Coordinates of C-alpha atoms in Angstrom, one line a residue:
M187 CA -23.2 33.3 -18.6
K188 CA -22.7 31.1 -15.8
I189 CA -18.8 29.3 -15.9
H190 CA -18.6 26.0 -14.2
V191 CA -15.4 23.9 -13.9
L192 CA -15.1 20.1 -14.8
F193 CA -12.2 19.3 -12.0
F194 CA -10.0 16.2 -12.9
I195 CA -7.0 15.0 -10.1
L196 CA -4.5 12.4 -11.4
F197 CA -1.6 11.9 -8.9
F198 CA 1.0 9.7 -9.7
S199 CA 2.8 8.5 -7.0
Y200 CA 6.9 7.9 -7.9
Y201 CA 9.2 5.5 -5.2
A202 CA 6.3 4.4 -3.3
L203 CA 7.5 1.8 -1.1
Y204 CA 4.3 -0.1 0.3
G205 CA 4.6 -3.6 -0.8
Q206 CA 7.6 -3.8 -2.1
L207 CA 10.1 -7.0 -1.3
Y208 CA 12.9 -5.4 0.1
N209 CA 14.9 -8.5 -0.6
R210 CA 14.2 -8.6 -4.3
Q211 CA 16.3 -5.3 -4.4
P212 CA 19.5 -5.4 -6.4
D213 CA 21.7 -3.5 -4.2
F214 CA 20.6 -5.9 -1.2
L215 CA 21.2 -9.6 -3.4
R216 CA 24.6 -7.8 -4.1
A217 CA 25.2 -6.8 -0.7
N218 CA 24.3 -10.3 0.8
S219 CA 26.1 -12.5 -1.5
F220 CA 28.9 -13.2 1.0
W221 CA 28.4 -15.1 4.1
V222 CA 30.1 -15.7 7.0
F223 CA 29.1 -18.2 9.9
G224 CA 30.0 -21.7 11.8
E225 CA 33.5 -22.5 12.2
N226 CA 35.8 -20.9 9.4
A227 CA 32.7 -21.6 7.0
G228 CA 31.4 -19.3 4.5
L229 CA 29.4 -19.2 1.3
D230 CA 29.7 -17.4 -2.2
L231 CA 26.9 -17.2 -4.0
S232 CA 27.4 -13.9 -5.9
S233 CA 27.8 -16.2 -8.9
G234 CA 24.1 -18.1 -8.5
S235 CA 25.7 -20.8 -7.7
P236 CA 26.8 -21.2 -4.3
T237 CA 30.2 -21.7 -3.4
G238 CA 31.8 -22.8 0.1
I239 CA 34.5 -20.7 0.9
P240 CA 37.1 -20.3 3.9
T241 CA 37.1 -17.7 6.5
T242 CA 39.2 -16.9 9.6
V243 CA 36.3 -16.3 12.2
Y244 CA 35.3 -19.2 14.4
G245 CA 32.5 -19.7 16.5
P246 CA 28.9 -21.0 16.5
E247 CA 27.0 -18.1 15.9
G248 CA 26.5 -13.9 16.3
R249 CA 27.6 -12.9 12.6
A250 CA 27.1 -10.3 9.9
S251 CA 28.8 -10.3 6.8
V252 CA 28.7 -7.5 3.6
A253 CA 29.5 -7.0 0.2
D254 CA 29.6 -3.8 -1.9
P255 CA 26.1 -3.1 -3.0
A256 CA 27.4 -2.3 -6.6
S257 CA 30.2 -5.0 -7.5
G258 CA 28.9 -7.6 -4.9
R259 CA 32.7 -7.9 -3.8
L260 CA 33.2 -8.9 -0.2
L261 CA 33.7 -6.1 2.3
F262 CA 34.1 -7.0 6.0
Y263 CA 32.3 -9.3 8.2
T264 CA 31.9 -9.1 12.1
N265 CA 31.1 -11.4 15.1
G266 CA 29.8 -8.3 16.8
N267 CA 33.3 -8.7 18.6
K268 CA 36.0 -8.1 16.0
V269 CA 35.8 -6.8 12.5
W270 CA 37.5 -8.9 9.8
N271 CA 38.3 -7.0 6.3
R272 CA 37.8 -8.7 3.0
N273 CA 41.4 -9.8 3.2
Q274 CA 40.0 -12.3 6.3
R275 CA 42.5 -10.0 8.8
V276 CA 40.9 -7.9 11.8
M277 CA 40.7 -4.3 11.2
P278 CA 43.7 -1.8 12.7
N279 CA 40.6 -0.7 15.0
G280 CA 38.3 -3.5 14.8
S281 CA 39.2 -5.5 18.3
D282 CA 37.2 -5.1 21.7
L283 CA 33.5 -4.3 20.4
Y284 CA 31.4 -4.5 23.6
G285 CA 28.7 -6.5 22.3
N286 CA 28.7 -10.5 22.0
I287 CA 31.7 -10.8 24.0
N288 CA 31.8 -14.6 23.6
V289 CA 30.1 -14.7 20.4
S290 CA 27.1 -16.9 21.7
S291 CA 24.2 -14.6 20.9
V292 CA 22.4 -16.0 18.0
Q293 CA 22.1 -12.4 16.3
G294 CA 24.7 -10.9 18.4
A295 CA 25.7 -8.7 15.2
C296 CA 24.1 -6.8 12.5
I297 CA 25.5 -4.3 9.7
V298 CA 23.5 -1.5 9.1
P299 CA 24.6 1.0 5.7
V300 CA 25.1 4.6 7.0
I301 CA 22.3 6.2 4.9
D302 CA 23.4 9.0 2.2
S303 CA 27.1 7.9 3.0
P304 CA 28.3 5.6 0.8
G305 CA 31.2 3.3 2.3
K306 CA 30.0 3.9 5.9
Y307 CA 28.2 1.1 7.8
Y308 CA 26.9 0.6 11.1
V309 CA 27.9 -2.6 13.1
F310 CA 25.4 -2.9 16.0
S311 CA 26.5 -5.3 18.9
V312 CA 24.2 -6.9 21.2
L313 CA 25.4 -8.5 24.7
G314 CA 22.4 -11.0 25.0
I315 CA 21.5 -12.9 28.3
T316 CA 24.0 -15.5 27.6
N317 CA 26.9 -13.3 27.8
I318 CA 26.3 -12.6 31.4
G319 CA 27.1 -14.8 34.7
P320 CA 27.6 -14.3 38.1
N321 CA 31.5 -12.5 37.3
F322 CA 30.6 -10.6 34.6
V323 CA 30.9 -7.0 34.4
Y324 CA 29.7 -5.0 31.9
P325 CA 32.0 -2.6 29.7
T326 CA 30.0 0.2 30.9
P327 CA 27.9 1.0 33.7
A328 CA 24.4 0.3 31.9
G329 CA 22.9 -1.1 28.5
S330 CA 23.5 -4.1 26.3
L331 CA 23.4 -2.7 22.9
Y332 CA 26.3 -0.9 21.2
Y333 CA 27.5 0.5 18.0
S334 CA 30.6 1.3 16.0
V335 CA 31.1 2.9 12.6
V336 CA 33.0 1.4 9.4
D337 CA 34.5 3.2 7.0
M338 CA 35.9 1.7 3.9
D339 CA 38.1 4.6 2.6
L340 CA 40.3 3.9 5.8
D341 CA 43.1 1.5 5.6
G342 CA 43.8 2.1 1.9
G343 CA 40.1 1.0 0.9
L344 CA 40.2 -2.1 3.2
G345 CA 37.9 -0.1 5.8
D346 CA 38.6 0.5 9.7
I347 CA 36.3 1.5 12.4
I348 CA 36.6 5.4 13.3
H349 CA 38.1 5.9 16.3
N350 CA 35.7 8.4 17.6
R351 CA 32.9 6.2 16.3
K352 CA 33.7 2.6 18.5
N353 CA 31.6 1.6 21.3
I354 CA 28.7 3.7 21.2
L355 CA 26.2 3.1 23.8
L356 CA 22.6 3.1 22.6
D357 CA 20.5 1.2 24.7
T358 CA 21.0 2.2 28.8
S359 CA 17.3 0.6 30.1
K360 CA 17.7 -3.0 30.3
V361 CA 19.4 -6.2 28.9
L362 CA 18.3 -7.4 26.0
S363 CA 17.7 -10.6 24.9
E364 CA 19.8 -12.1 21.6
A365 CA 17.1 -11.2 18.7
M366 CA 18.3 -8.2 16.8
I367 CA 17.5 -7.7 13.2
A368 CA 17.4 -4.7 10.9
I369 CA 13.9 -3.5 8.7
P370 CA 13.7 -1.2 5.3
G371 CA 11.0 1.1 6.9
N372 CA 9.0 3.1 4.5
N373 CA 10.5 6.8 4.7
C374 CA 14.1 6.4 3.8
D375 CA 14.9 5.1 6.7
I376 CA 15.6 1.5 8.8
W377 CA 14.8 0.1 11.6
L378 CA 17.1 -1.4 14.0
L379 CA 14.6 -3.9 16.1
V380 CA 16.1 -5.8 19.4
H381 CA 13.8 -7.7 22.4
A382 CA 14.0 -7.4 26.0
Y383 CA 14.9 -10.2 28.4
G384 CA 12.4 -11.7 30.6
E385 CA 9.2 -9.6 29.3
P386 CA 7.1 -9.4 26.2
V387 CA 9.1 -5.7 24.9
F388 CA 10.4 -4.4 21.6
K389 CA 12.2 -2.2 21.1
T390 CA 12.2 -0.4 17.6
Y391 CA 15.4 2.0 17.1
R392 CA 15.1 4.2 13.6
I393 CA 18.0 5.2 11.5
T394 CA 17.9 7.9 9.0
A395 CA 20.2 10.1 7.2
D396 CA 20.5 12.0 10.7
G397 CA 21.7 9.1 12.1
V398 CA 20.8 6.5 14.9
H399 CA 17.9 8.2 16.8
P400 CA 18.7 7.0 20.3
D401 CA 14.5 7.3 21.6
P402 CA 13.4 3.6 20.5
V403 CA 9.7 2.6 19.8
I404 CA 8.7 0.9 22.5
S405 CA 5.9 -2.0 21.6
V406 CA 4.6 -4.6 24.4
A407 CA 2.9 -7.9 22.5
G408 CA 3.4 -11.1 22.9
Q409 CA 2.7 -11.5 26.7
Q410 CA 1.5 -15.6 25.6
I411 CA 5.4 -16.1 26.6
S412 CA 6.2 -14.2 29.5
A413 CA 5.8 -16.4 32.6
Q414 CA 8.5 -16.1 35.0
L415 CA 10.7 -19.5 35.9
P416 CA 12.3 -20.1 39.7
P417 CA 15.4 -18.0 40.0
G418 CA 18.1 -19.5 38.7
F419 CA 16.5 -20.7 35.4
Q420 CA 16.7 -18.5 32.4
Q421 CA 13.7 -16.2 32.0
P422 CA 11.5 -15.9 28.7
Y423 CA 13.4 -14.6 25.5
G424 CA 17.0 -15.5 26.8
A425 CA 17.9 -17.2 24.0
G426 CA 16.1 -17.1 20.7
S427 CA 16.0 -15.5 17.2
M428 CA 13.8 -12.9 14.5
V429 CA 12.6 -12.5 11.1
V430 CA 11.0 -10.4 8.9
S431 CA 8.5 -11.5 6.2
P432 CA 9.5 -10.3 2.9
D433 CA 6.6 -7.8 2.6
R434 CA 7.8 -6.4 6.1
Q435 CA 4.2 -6.9 7.2
R436 CA 5.3 -9.7 9.7
I437 CA 7.6 -10.8 12.3
V438 CA 8.2 -13.9 14.1
I439 CA 10.2 -14.2 17.4
S440 CA 11.1 -16.9 19.3
S441 CA 11.8 -18.0 22.7
H442 CA 13.8 -21.0 23.6
Y443 CA 15.1 -23.4 26.4
S444 CA 17.9 -26.0 25.6
S445 CA 17.7 -28.1 29.0
L446 CA 14.8 -30.7 29.8
A447 CA 14.7 -29.5 33.3
S448 CA 14.1 -25.9 31.9
I449 CA 11.5 -27.1 29.0
R450 CA 9.2 -29.2 31.8
M451 CA 8.8 -25.7 33.7
A452 CA 8.5 -23.6 30.4
D453 CA 4.6 -23.6 29.9
G454 CA 4.2 -19.8 28.8
A455 CA 7.9 -19.0 28.7
A456 CA 8.8 -20.8 25.4
G457 CA 7.4 -20.9 21.7
V458 CA 7.3 -18.9 18.9
L459 CA 5.1 -15.8 18.0
I460 CA 4.1 -13.9 15.0
C461 CA 3.7 -10.5 15.3
K462 CA 2.0 -7.6 12.9
F463 CA 4.7 -4.9 12.2
D464 CA 4.3 -1.3 10.7
P465 CA 7.2 0.0 8.6
N466 CA 6.1 3.5 8.6
T467 CA 6.3 3.8 12.2
G468 CA 8.3 1.0 13.7
I469 CA 5.5 -0.8 15.8
V470 CA 4.9 -4.1 16.8
S471 CA 1.7 -5.5 17.7
D472 CA -1.2 -8.3 17.7
A473 CA 1.4 -11.2 18.7
I474 CA -0.2 -14.6 18.4
E475 CA 1.1 -17.9 19.1
I476 CA 2.3 -20.4 15.7
E477 CA 2.0 -23.4 18.2
K478 CA 1.8 -23.7 21.8
N479 CA 5.2 -24.2 23.4
I480 CA 6.6 -25.1 19.8
L481 CA 10.6 -24.8 20.7
T482 CA 13.3 -23.3 18.0
Y483 CA 16.5 -21.4 18.2
G484 CA 18.1 -20.3 15.0
P485 CA 16.0 -17.9 12.8
A486 CA 13.0 -19.1 10.9
A487 CA 12.3 -18.1 7.5
F488 CA 9.5 -16.8 5.3
S489 CA 8.6 -17.5 1.5
P490 CA 9.3 -15.5 -1.0
D491 CA 5.8 -14.7 -1.1
S492 CA 5.4 -14.4 2.9
K493 CA 2.9 -17.0 2.9
L494 CA 4.5 -19.7 3.9
L495 CA 7.0 -20.0 7.1
Y496 CA 9.4 -22.6 7.8
V497 CA 10.3 -23.3 11.4
P498 CA 13.1 -25.7 12.3
S499 CA 12.1 -27.4 15.7
F500 CA 12.7 -30.3 18.5
D501 CA 10.4 -32.1 20.9
E502 CA 11.7 -33.2 23.8
L503 CA 8.3 -33.5 25.5
S504 CA 5.8 -35.5 23.3
I505 CA 6.1 -39.3 22.8
N506 CA 7.3 -38.6 19.0
K507 CA 10.8 -37.0 20.2
G508 CA 12.8 -35.6 17.5
E509 CA 13.8 -32.8 15.2
Y510 CA 11.9 -31.4 12.9
L511 CA 11.4 -28.8 10.1
F512 CA 7.8 -27.7 10.0
Q513 CA 5.7 -25.7 7.1
Y514 CA 3.2 -23.3 8.4
D515 CA 0.5 -21.0 6.4
V516 CA 0.6 -17.9 7.4
T517 CA -1.8 -16.2 5.1
S518 CA -4.6 -16.4 8.0
F519 CA -3.5 -14.4 10.9
D520 CA -5.2 -16.7 13.2
S521 CA -3.1 -18.9 16.0
L522 CA -5.3 -21.8 15.4
A523 CA -5.3 -21.9 11.7
I524 CA -1.9 -21.4 11.4
S525 CA -1.1 -24.1 13.9
T526 CA -3.5 -26.6 12.0
S527 CA -1.5 -26.0 8.6
K528 CA 1.3 -27.5 9.6
I529 CA 3.4 -29.9 7.6
V530 CA 6.6 -31.6 8.4
I531 CA 9.0 -31.3 5.6
D532 CA 11.5 -33.3 7.3
S533 CA 12.2 -35.1 10.7
G534 CA 14.8 -37.6 12.3
L535 CA 17.4 -37.3 15.5
T536 CA 20.0 -37.2 13.5
K537 CA 19.0 -33.8 12.3
N538 CA 20.2 -31.1 15.1
Y539 CA 17.2 -28.7 14.0
Q540 CA 17.3 -27.9 17.3
K541 CA 20.7 -25.4 16.4
A542 CA 19.6 -24.9 12.8
S543 CA 18.9 -21.9 11.0
L544 CA 17.2 -20.5 7.9
K545 CA 17.8 -17.8 5.9
L546 CA 16.0 -16.7 2.3
Y547 CA 17.8 -15.2 -0.3
G548 CA 16.5 -14.9 -3.5
D549 CA 13.9 -17.7 -4.7
S550 CA 15.7 -20.2 -1.9
I551 CA 15.6 -21.2 1.6
Y552 CA 18.7 -22.2 3.0
V553 CA 18.9 -24.6 5.6
S554 CA 22.2 -24.8 8.2
I555 CA 22.0 -27.5 10.4
S556 CA 24.7 -27.3 13.4
Q557 CA 27.9 -28.9 13.0
N558 CA 27.5 -29.8 9.6
T559 CA 29.8 -29.5 6.4
S560 CA 27.2 -28.6 4.2
V561 CA 24.2 -26.9 3.8
G562 CA 20.4 -27.8 2.6
V563 CA 18.5 -26.0 0.4
I564 CA 14.4 -25.5 -0.1
A565 CA 14.1 -25.0 -3.8
R566 CA 10.6 -24.0 -4.3
P567 CA 9.4 -22.2 -0.7
D568 CA 6.4 -20.9 -2.5
V569 CA 5.1 -24.2 -2.3
R570 CA 2.6 -25.6 0.3
G571 CA 3.9 -29.1 1.4
T572 CA 6.9 -31.2 0.3
G573 CA 6.4 -30.3 -3.0
C574 CA 8.7 -27.3 -1.4
S575 CA 11.5 -29.5 -2.6
Y576 CA 13.6 -29.5 0.2
R577 CA 17.1 -31.1 -0.7
P578 CA 19.3 -31.2 3.1
S579 CA 23.0 -31.3 2.7
V580 CA 23.6 -30.2 -0.8
L581 CA 26.1 -27.2 -0.8
P582 CA 29.2 -28.7 0.5
L583 CA 31.4 -25.9 2.7
Y584 CA 34.9 -24.9 2.5
Y585 CA 37.1 -28.6 3.3
G586 CA 37.6 -28.2 7.6
S587 CA 35.0 -25.5 8.3
T588 CA 31.6 -26.9 9.8
T589 CA 28.1 -25.0 9.9
G590 CA 27.3 -23.0 13.6
Y591 CA 23.8 -22.2 15.3
A592 CA 22.9 -19.7 12.9
L593 CA 23.6 -18.1 9.3
P594 CA 24.5 -14.3 9.2
N595 CA 22.2 -11.5 10.1
E596 CA 21.1 -9.7 6.7
V597 CA 22.5 -6.5 5.6
V598 CA 19.2 -4.3 4.5
Y599 CA 18.7 -0.9 2.7
T600 CA 16.2 1.6 2.2
M601 CA 13.4 0.9 0.5
S602 CA 14.4 1.2 -3.5
P603 CA 13.3 4.7 -5.3
D604 CA 13.0 3.1 -8.8
S605 CA 10.0 1.0 -8.1
V606 CA 7.1 3.1 -9.5
Y607 CA 3.8 3.0 -7.7
T608 CA 0.7 4.9 -8.9
L609 CA -2.5 6.0 -6.9
A610 CA -5.2 7.7 -9.0
Y611 CA -8.0 10.1 -7.8
D612 CA -10.4 10.3 -10.5
T613 CA -12.8 12.7 -9.8
F614 CA -14.7 15.7 -11.1
F615 CA -17.1 19.0 -9.7
C616 CA -18.8 21.5 -11.1
S617 CA -18.3 25.1 -9.2
G618 CA -17.3 28.6 -9.9
I619 CA -13.9 29.4 -11.1
S620 CA -14.2 33.2 -10.2
G621 CA -12.3 34.4 -7.4
G622 CA -9.8 31.8 -8.1
L623 CA -9.9 27.9 -7.6
P624 CA -7.2 26.4 -5.2
L625 CA -5.3 23.2 -6.5
H626 CA -4.0 21.1 -3.4
P627 CA -1.8 18.1 -4.2
G628 CA -2.3 14.7 -2.6
I629 CA 0.8 15.8 0.1
I630 CA 0.7 18.5 1.7
H631 CA 3.5 18.7 4.7
D632 CA 6.4 21.3 5.4
G633 CA 9.0 18.2 5.0
Y634 CA 8.5 18.4 1.0
A635 CA 9.6 21.1 -2.0
Y636 CA 7.0 22.0 -4.5
Q637 CA 7.5 23.0 -7.9
W638 CA 4.8 23.9 -10.2
N639 CA 4.4 24.1 -13.8
T640 CA 3.8 27.9 -13.4
G641 CA 6.8 28.6 -11.5
S642 CA 5.2 28.9 -8.4
A643 CA 6.8 27.2 -5.1
D644 CA 3.9 26.8 -2.9
S645 CA 2.3 23.9 -1.9
V646 CA -1.1 25.2 -2.9
L647 CA -2.0 26.9 -6.6
T648 CA -4.7 29.1 -7.2
I649 CA -5.9 29.4 -10.6
N650 CA -8.0 31.8 -12.4
E651 CA -8.6 30.3 -15.9
E652 CA -8.6 26.8 -17.4
G653 CA -5.6 24.6 -18.4
T654 CA -3.6 22.0 -17.4
Y655 CA -1.6 22.0 -14.3
W656 CA 1.1 19.8 -12.4
V657 CA 3.0 19.9 -9.7
S658 CA 6.1 18.0 -8.8
Y659 CA 7.5 17.5 -4.9
S660 CA 9.7 15.7 -2.7
N661 CA 10.9 15.2 0.7
G662 CA 14.2 14.0 -0.4
C663 CA 13.1 10.1 -0.2
H664 CA 9.8 9.7 -2.2
F665 CA 8.8 11.6 -5.2
Y666 CA 5.2 12.4 -6.6
V667 CA 3.6 14.2 -9.3
D668 CA 0.5 15.5 -9.6
T669 CA -1.6 16.6 -12.7
F670 CA -5.1 18.4 -12.5
E671 CA -6.8 19.0 -16.0
V672 CA -9.2 22.0 -15.4
Q673 CA -11.9 22.6 -17.9
T674 CA -15.0 25.1 -18.2
S675 CA -18.3 24.5 -19.2
D676 CA -20.6 27.0 -20.6
I677 CA -24.1 25.6 -19.4
E678 CA -26.9 28.0 -19.4
A679 CA -30.0 26.9 -20.1
V680 CA -32.0 29.3 -22.3
I681 CA -35.6 28.8 -22.9
R682 CA -37.2 28.6 -26.8
V683 CA -40.2 29.3 -27.1
D684 CA -42.7 28.1 -30.4
T685 CA -46.2 29.0 -29.3
F686 CA -46.8 27.2 -26.1
N687 CA -44.2 24.7 -26.7
L688 CA -41.4 25.7 -24.4
S689 CA -37.9 23.7 -24.7
T690 CA -34.5 24.7 -24.9
T691 CA -31.4 26.5 -27.0
V692 CA -29.3 23.4 -26.7
P693 CA -29.7 19.7 -25.9
Y694 CA -29.1 18.6 -22.0
K695 CA -29.0 15.1 -20.7
T696 CA -31.7 15.8 -18.2
Y697 CA -34.8 18.3 -17.7
Q698 CA -37.3 19.2 -14.9
W699 CA -39.5 22.0 -15.9
L700 CA -40.7 24.2 -13.2
L701 CA -43.7 26.5 -12.6
N702 CA -43.8 29.5 -10.1
G703 CA -40.7 27.9 -8.4
Q704 CA -42.2 24.2 -7.9
V705 CA -41.6 21.0 -9.8
I706 CA -44.0 20.3 -12.2
P707 CA -44.4 16.2 -11.6
G708 CA -43.8 14.1 -14.9
A709 CA -42.4 17.0 -16.6
T710 CA -38.8 15.7 -17.6
S711 CA -38.9 16.1 -21.2
A712 CA -36.7 18.3 -23.6
V713 CA -40.2 20.1 -24.6
Y714 CA -43.2 21.4 -22.2
T715 CA -46.5 22.4 -23.3
V716 CA -47.8 24.9 -21.3
T717 CA -51.5 24.4 -20.0
E718 CA -52.2 27.5 -17.9
N719 CA -50.6 30.7 -17.1
G720 CA -47.5 31.5 -14.6
D721 CA -43.7 31.8 -14.2
Y722 CA -41.9 28.8 -16.1
A723 CA -38.4 27.9 -15.9
V724 CA -36.0 24.4 -16.2
V725 CA -33.4 22.7 -14.5
V726 CA -31.1 21.1 -17.1
T727 CA -27.9 18.6 -16.2
D728 CA -25.3 18.3 -19.1
D729 CA -23.2 14.9 -19.9
R730 CA -20.9 15.8 -17.2
G731 CA -23.3 16.4 -14.3
C732 CA -23.3 20.1 -14.2
V733 CA -26.6 22.0 -13.4
D734 CA -27.8 25.0 -14.1
T735 CA -31.4 26.6 -13.8
S736 CA -32.7 28.8 -16.7
E737 CA -34.1 32.2 -16.2
I738 CA -37.9 32.5 -15.9
Y739 CA -40.4 32.8 -18.7
K740 CA -43.5 34.4 -17.9
V741 CA -46.6 32.9 -20.0
T742 CA -49.9 34.9 -19.4
N743 CA -51.8 34.4 -22.7
V744 CA -53.7 30.6 -22.1
K745 CA -57.2 30.9 -21.4
G746 CA -59.1 29.1 -18.8
A747 CA -59.3 25.7 -19.5
F748 CA -59.9 23.5 -22.4
I749 CA -63.1 23.3 -24.5
T750 CA -63.0 20.1 -25.0
D751 CA -63.6 20.0 -21.2
L752 CA -66.9 21.9 -22.0
P753 CA -70.5 20.5 -22.7
G754 CA -71.2 21.4 -26.3
E755 CA -68.0 23.3 -27.4
T756 CA -66.0 20.1 -28.3
I757 CA -63.1 19.8 -31.2
R758 CA -63.1 16.0 -32.8
V759 CA -60.0 14.9 -34.8
Y760 CA -60.7 11.4 -36.8
P761 CA -59.7 9.4 -38.0
N762 CA -57.0 8.9 -35.4
P763 CA -54.2 7.0 -36.1
A764 CA -54.6 8.4 -39.7
I765 CA -52.3 7.9 -42.8
D766 CA -53.3 10.8 -45.3
E767 CA -55.8 13.0 -43.8
V768 CA -57.8 14.1 -40.7
M769 CA -60.7 15.4 -40.3
V770 CA -61.4 18.2 -37.6
S771 CA -65.1 18.8 -36.1
T772 CA -65.3 22.2 -34.5
P773 CA -68.2 24.5 -33.4
A774 CA -66.3 27.4 -34.5
E775 CA -63.0 28.7 -36.8
I776 CA -59.5 27.3 -34.9
N777 CA -56.1 27.5 -36.2
I778 CA -53.8 24.2 -36.4
T779 CA -50.4 23.8 -35.3
I780 CA -48.9 20.4 -36.0
T781 CA -45.5 19.9 -33.6
S782 CA -42.7 17.0 -33.7
V783 CA -42.1 15.3 -29.8
E784 CA -39.5 17.5 -30.2
G785 CA -40.9 20.8 -30.5
R786 CA -40.5 21.4 -33.8
V787 CA -43.5 22.8 -36.0
V788 CA -43.9 20.6 -39.2
K789 CA -47.4 22.1 -40.4
R790 CA -49.5 25.1 -40.1
M791 CA -53.0 25.8 -41.1
D792 CA -55.6 28.6 -40.3
K793 CA -59.5 28.0 -40.6
A794 CA -58.8 24.1 -41.2
G795 CA -61.6 21.9 -41.1
S796 CA -59.1 19.0 -42.4
V797 CA -55.3 18.5 -42.6
N798 CA -53.4 16.5 -45.2
I799 CA -50.7 14.5 -43.7
S800 CA -49.6 12.5 -46.0
N801 CA -46.0 13.8 -46.3
L802 CA -45.5 13.4 -42.3
Q803 CA -43.0 10.7 -41.2
V804 CA -44.9 7.8 -39.8
G805 CA -44.6 8.8 -36.0
I806 CA -46.3 10.9 -33.1
Y807 CA -47.3 14.2 -33.4
F808 CA -48.9 16.8 -31.3
M809 CA -52.3 19.0 -32.7
C810 CA -52.3 22.6 -30.9
F811 CA -55.2 24.4 -31.7
Y812 CA -55.9 28.4 -31.0
D813 CA -58.8 30.3 -31.7
K814 CA -58.4 33.5 -33.5
D815 CA -56.4 35.5 -31.3
R816 CA -53.9 32.6 -31.2
N817 CA -54.9 31.7 -27.5
L818 CA -54.5 28.1 -27.0
I819 CA -57.6 26.3 -26.3
K820 CA -56.6 22.0 -27.1
V821 CA -53.7 19.8 -27.6
E822 CA -54.3 16.4 -28.9
K823 CA -51.9 13.5 -29.4
L824 CA -52.0 12.7 -33.4
I825 CA -50.3 9.1 -34.5
K826 CA -49.1 8.9 -38.1
R827 CA -49.3 5.6 -39.4

């Protein structure tokens, strides 16, 4: 008996992250439900109905705030230079952070939770080029990116910066721009993304449970905005901001100029780019311009489905000077297609979109226009055109507070493991199981721990018998279960002989008969009638695709050619087709066997001159004629009506 294996792989992957929307996670929504920005302004979104709240922080931009991801209660906020607790007081060790010295960097502060350490947070601070003047002295000899660590267990649960974890220098290579955001990665990590001043260079720092990795991923992208202005003028990426799409596949960055003299020389030094982002590696690539020399400052915003982009902008050069809120279709990653898709959602000189800021939260995009006492809302941002339902100035701020240049930076978390992603491999093959069959999980890596249902902890399991096997494995971030169904098939072709009709003992899906090791053309039926001596075999395939070749059956008793081919020695059958009786004319005594097309014998007669077929079913049969020594001398098809 030949043993073959039918091998199915069912691969279930839990906690997979690709395609997830990071800003839909419950912990993200709760942690970002309190916004602190502008001049003593704040919004409480925790109830679902945004309400203006007072804050003690003052200044146009560079804010970040965080609430408890479980309860939604405000924890603390920062401008990158100081940290305030939920009681609106500066933490005991929360002053004199090195970043965002004059709080004029649009994204000068960013809060990131310490992974696997609940209640601890990194506070990142970027200096930004606007912090640097002719009399400016760095707090340390080089670098412009720092971080400190807040522990919420300190100061009686109000939180404080850990003394030996304050103003840690991270970037020592060059001055950075004002743009800084955090993005969840695909491997239980978070990426901190910053940008160099004056050149198209992104720097991405990986944050894991082991801490902040000091060596960034360097990406060069966006050479369209790299033209150098004369000395004394701000260079590209001096001011501006970044935003990531909800699916984490796209980055938008702006390069801004505020003076008209700079703008007129800024061809190739200002604008807005959209780039590809890889949450696996932190690499930014393939930057294209949204529109030539479009000017914007505060963060843009993607629609919840990542297909539309909203950009606050202003135009100081064209005949149609003014402030605008644009919508672009970014489903096609093509500069011309994006540019020509532009729709003006709002315009007007009275609205200062030059210093506007957008932020997506839940199903809405919030629009903050500088020096206003209220915030606008795009209620249906997934809708193309003015149907997006933009309502300016519908959310009043707390009395006496006004908006600034930018809404606070987001607090992001590692991608939630409670979303299930299923990747299924459904294949099978036939091969011998003798000697052991190795079962390989979908991922084999030293960083994973494996547990088979047999008790084995090896990454690969070798089996010697059929059954159901499964393995669970995890790297502490992703969890997988692979299931293997192994079945044996006893396919073994055996030739059955009925006089000169060859068939098999059990039926199969396909047949191919062989003579002396060579394929017999057209011999693909379940029954084959031999016509000459030789070594016969059959190759069969079952319903599951398994193949087997029978042992050889030797035929030695076929005599010469059929006598119907020889003059004077013919056998004639008539009538044919017939209903009740068939006459046989022959010069010698013969024996007759009638078989069905499947090879089953239905009638035998010796020395017959006629055959009664009245009891046969209507159909096709074969009449086999033998001499007295049982040698086959002719086969003729018979049709019964």
